Structure formats: structure tokens, C-alpha cells
Amino acid sequence: PFTVVKRIEKLAYKLDLPLDFKVHSVFHVCNLKPFYADAENLERSQSR
């Protein structure tokens, strides 16, 4: 999951992406979906 930095337009959002991704950080809403943390996701992210 990435943090939304700001809403650019009605249907575009800028995300906080790592610099090494080397992709544009603004995405149309059709390319985004909400992240809902659950126990399985939390365990996986903490074990890294």
C-alpha cells in the first residue's frame, strides 16, 4: 500500500512512491483500489 499525497484532479491522485520505482506518481482512480489491512497482511509485512 502507498500513501495518497494529494488529489490532483477529480479523478487523479498522487501517491508517495519510492524513487527507485521510476514511474510517474500520478494515477487515475481506475488504476487504484483501497488497501484493507488484515491479520495475514500485517504478519507478512512484519516478517520482512
Short mmCIF file of N, CA and C in Angstrom, two decimals, residues 1-47:
data_model
loop_
_atom_site.label_atom_id
_atom_site.label_comp_id
_atom_site.label_asym_id
_atom_site.label_seq_id
_atom_site.Cartn_x
_atom_site.Cartn_y
_atom_site.Cartn_z
N PRO A 1 0.83 -1.20 0.00
CA PRO A 1 0.00 0.00 0.00
C PRO A 1 0.87 1.26 0.00
N PHE A 2 0.39 2.25 -0.69
CA PHE A 2 1.10 3.52 -0.77
C PHE A 2 0.21 4.63 -0.26
N THR A 3 0.81 5.64 0.30
CA THR A 3 0.07 6.79 0.84
C THR A 3 -0.32 7.73 -0.29
N VAL A 4 -1.57 8.20 -0.24
CA VAL A 4 -2.02 9.22 -1.17
C VAL A 4 -1.49 10.56 -0.67
N VAL A 5 -0.71 11.25 -1.51
CA VAL A 5 -0.13 12.53 -1.13
C VAL A 5 -1.16 13.64 -1.33
N LYS A 6 -1.81 13.64 -2.50
CA LYS A 6 -2.85 14.64 -2.74
C LYS A 6 -3.70 14.26 -3.94
N ARG A 7 -4.86 14.87 -3.99
CA ARG A 7 -5.76 14.71 -5.13
C ARG A 7 -5.35 15.75 -6.16
N ILE A 8 -5.03 15.33 -7.36
CA ILE A 8 -4.58 16.23 -8.41
C ILE A 8 -5.77 16.83 -9.15
N GLU A 9 -6.66 16.00 -9.56
CA GLU A 9 -7.89 16.40 -10.23
C GLU A 9 -9.01 15.55 -9.66
N LYS A 10 -10.17 15.68 -10.27
CA LYS A 10 -11.32 14.92 -9.79
C LYS A 10 -11.05 13.40 -9.80
N LEU A 11 -10.28 12.95 -10.80
CA LEU A 11 -10.07 11.51 -10.96
C LEU A 11 -8.60 11.09 -10.96
N ALA A 12 -7.73 11.92 -10.42
CA ALA A 12 -6.30 11.59 -10.40
C ALA A 12 -5.71 11.87 -9.02
N TYR A 13 -4.85 10.95 -8.59
CA TYR A 13 -4.22 11.07 -7.28
C TYR A 13 -2.72 10.86 -7.38
N LYS A 14 -1.98 11.63 -6.58
CA LYS A 14 -0.53 11.47 -6.50
C LYS A 14 -0.23 10.58 -5.30
N LEU A 15 0.60 9.55 -5.52
CA LEU A 15 0.98 8.62 -4.46
C LEU A 15 2.42 8.85 -4.04
N ASP A 16 2.72 8.49 -2.81
CA ASP A 16 4.08 8.55 -2.29
C ASP A 16 4.77 7.24 -2.64
N LEU A 17 5.52 7.26 -3.75
CA LEU A 17 6.21 6.06 -4.23
C LEU A 17 7.71 6.17 -3.97
N PRO A 18 8.37 5.04 -3.77
CA PRO A 18 9.83 5.06 -3.63
C PRO A 18 10.47 5.57 -4.93
N LEU A 19 11.57 6.31 -4.83
CA LEU A 19 12.23 6.86 -6.00
C LEU A 19 12.74 5.78 -6.96
N ASP A 20 13.11 4.63 -6.42
CA ASP A 20 13.63 3.57 -7.29
C ASP A 20 12.56 2.90 -8.14
N PHE A 21 11.29 3.24 -7.96
CA PHE A 21 10.22 2.70 -8.81
C PHE A 21 10.32 3.27 -10.23
N LYS A 22 10.80 4.51 -10.35
CA LYS A 22 11.00 5.17 -11.65
C LYS A 22 9.74 5.14 -12.51
N VAL A 23 8.62 5.43 -11.91
CA VAL A 23 7.35 5.58 -12.64
C VAL A 23 6.71 6.89 -12.20
N HIS A 24 5.83 7.39 -13.03
CA HIS A 24 5.11 8.61 -12.69
C HIS A 24 4.25 8.33 -11.46
N SER A 25 4.16 9.28 -10.56
CA SER A 25 3.46 9.04 -9.28
C SER A 25 2.00 9.45 -9.29
N VAL A 26 1.47 9.90 -10.43
CA VAL A 26 0.06 10.30 -10.51
C VAL A 26 -0.71 9.21 -11.26
N PHE A 27 -1.83 8.77 -10.64
CA PHE A 27 -2.61 7.67 -11.20
C PHE A 27 -4.08 8.05 -11.30
N HIS A 28 -4.73 7.56 -12.34
CA HIS A 28 -6.17 7.70 -12.49
C HIS A 28 -6.84 6.76 -11.50
N VAL A 29 -8.00 7.16 -11.01
CA VAL A 29 -8.69 6.36 -9.99
C VAL A 29 -9.01 4.94 -10.46
N CYS A 30 -9.17 4.73 -11.75
CA CYS A 30 -9.48 3.37 -12.23
C CYS A 30 -8.30 2.42 -12.02
N ASN A 31 -7.11 2.96 -11.77
CA ASN A 31 -5.92 2.14 -11.51
C ASN A 31 -5.60 1.99 -10.03
N LEU A 32 -6.46 2.50 -9.18
CA LEU A 32 -6.24 2.44 -7.74
C LEU A 32 -7.35 1.65 -7.06
N LYS A 33 -7.00 1.03 -5.96
CA LYS A 33 -8.02 0.39 -5.13
C LYS A 33 -7.60 0.54 -3.67
N PRO A 34 -8.57 0.59 -2.78
CA PRO A 34 -8.23 0.76 -1.36
C PRO A 34 -7.53 -0.48 -0.80
N PHE A 35 -6.68 -0.25 0.18
CA PHE A 35 -6.00 -1.33 0.87
C PHE A 35 -6.64 -1.50 2.24
N TYR A 36 -7.05 -2.71 2.54
CA TYR A 36 -7.63 -3.03 3.84
C TYR A 36 -6.71 -4.02 4.53
N ALA A 37 -6.07 -3.58 5.59
CA ALA A 37 -5.15 -4.45 6.32
C ALA A 37 -5.93 -5.51 7.08
N ASP A 38 -5.44 -6.73 7.00
CA ASP A 38 -6.00 -7.81 7.81
C ASP A 38 -4.83 -8.51 8.51
N ALA A 39 -5.12 -9.46 9.32
CA ALA A 39 -4.08 -10.12 10.12
C ALA A 39 -3.02 -10.76 9.22
N GLU A 40 -3.43 -11.39 8.13
CA GLU A 40 -2.47 -12.05 7.24
C GLU A 40 -1.52 -11.04 6.59
N ASN A 41 -2.04 -9.92 6.12
CA ASN A 41 -1.19 -8.89 5.51
C ASN A 41 -0.24 -8.29 6.54
N LEU A 42 -0.71 -8.06 7.74
CA LEU A 42 0.13 -7.49 8.78
C LEU A 42 1.27 -8.42 9.15
N GLU A 43 0.99 -9.72 9.27
CA GLU A 43 2.03 -10.69 9.60
C GLU A 43 3.09 -10.75 8.51
N ARG A 44 2.66 -10.74 7.24
CA ARG A 44 3.59 -10.80 6.13
C ARG A 44 4.50 -9.58 6.09
N SER A 45 3.94 -8.39 6.30
CA SER A 45 4.74 -7.17 6.23
C SER A 45 5.70 -7.06 7.42
N GLN A 46 5.33 -7.58 8.57
CA GLN A 46 6.20 -7.51 9.74
C GLN A 46 7.32 -8.54 9.69
N SER A 47 7.15 -9.62 8.94
CA SER A 47 8.17 -10.66 8.87
C SER A 47 9.28 -10.32 7.89
#
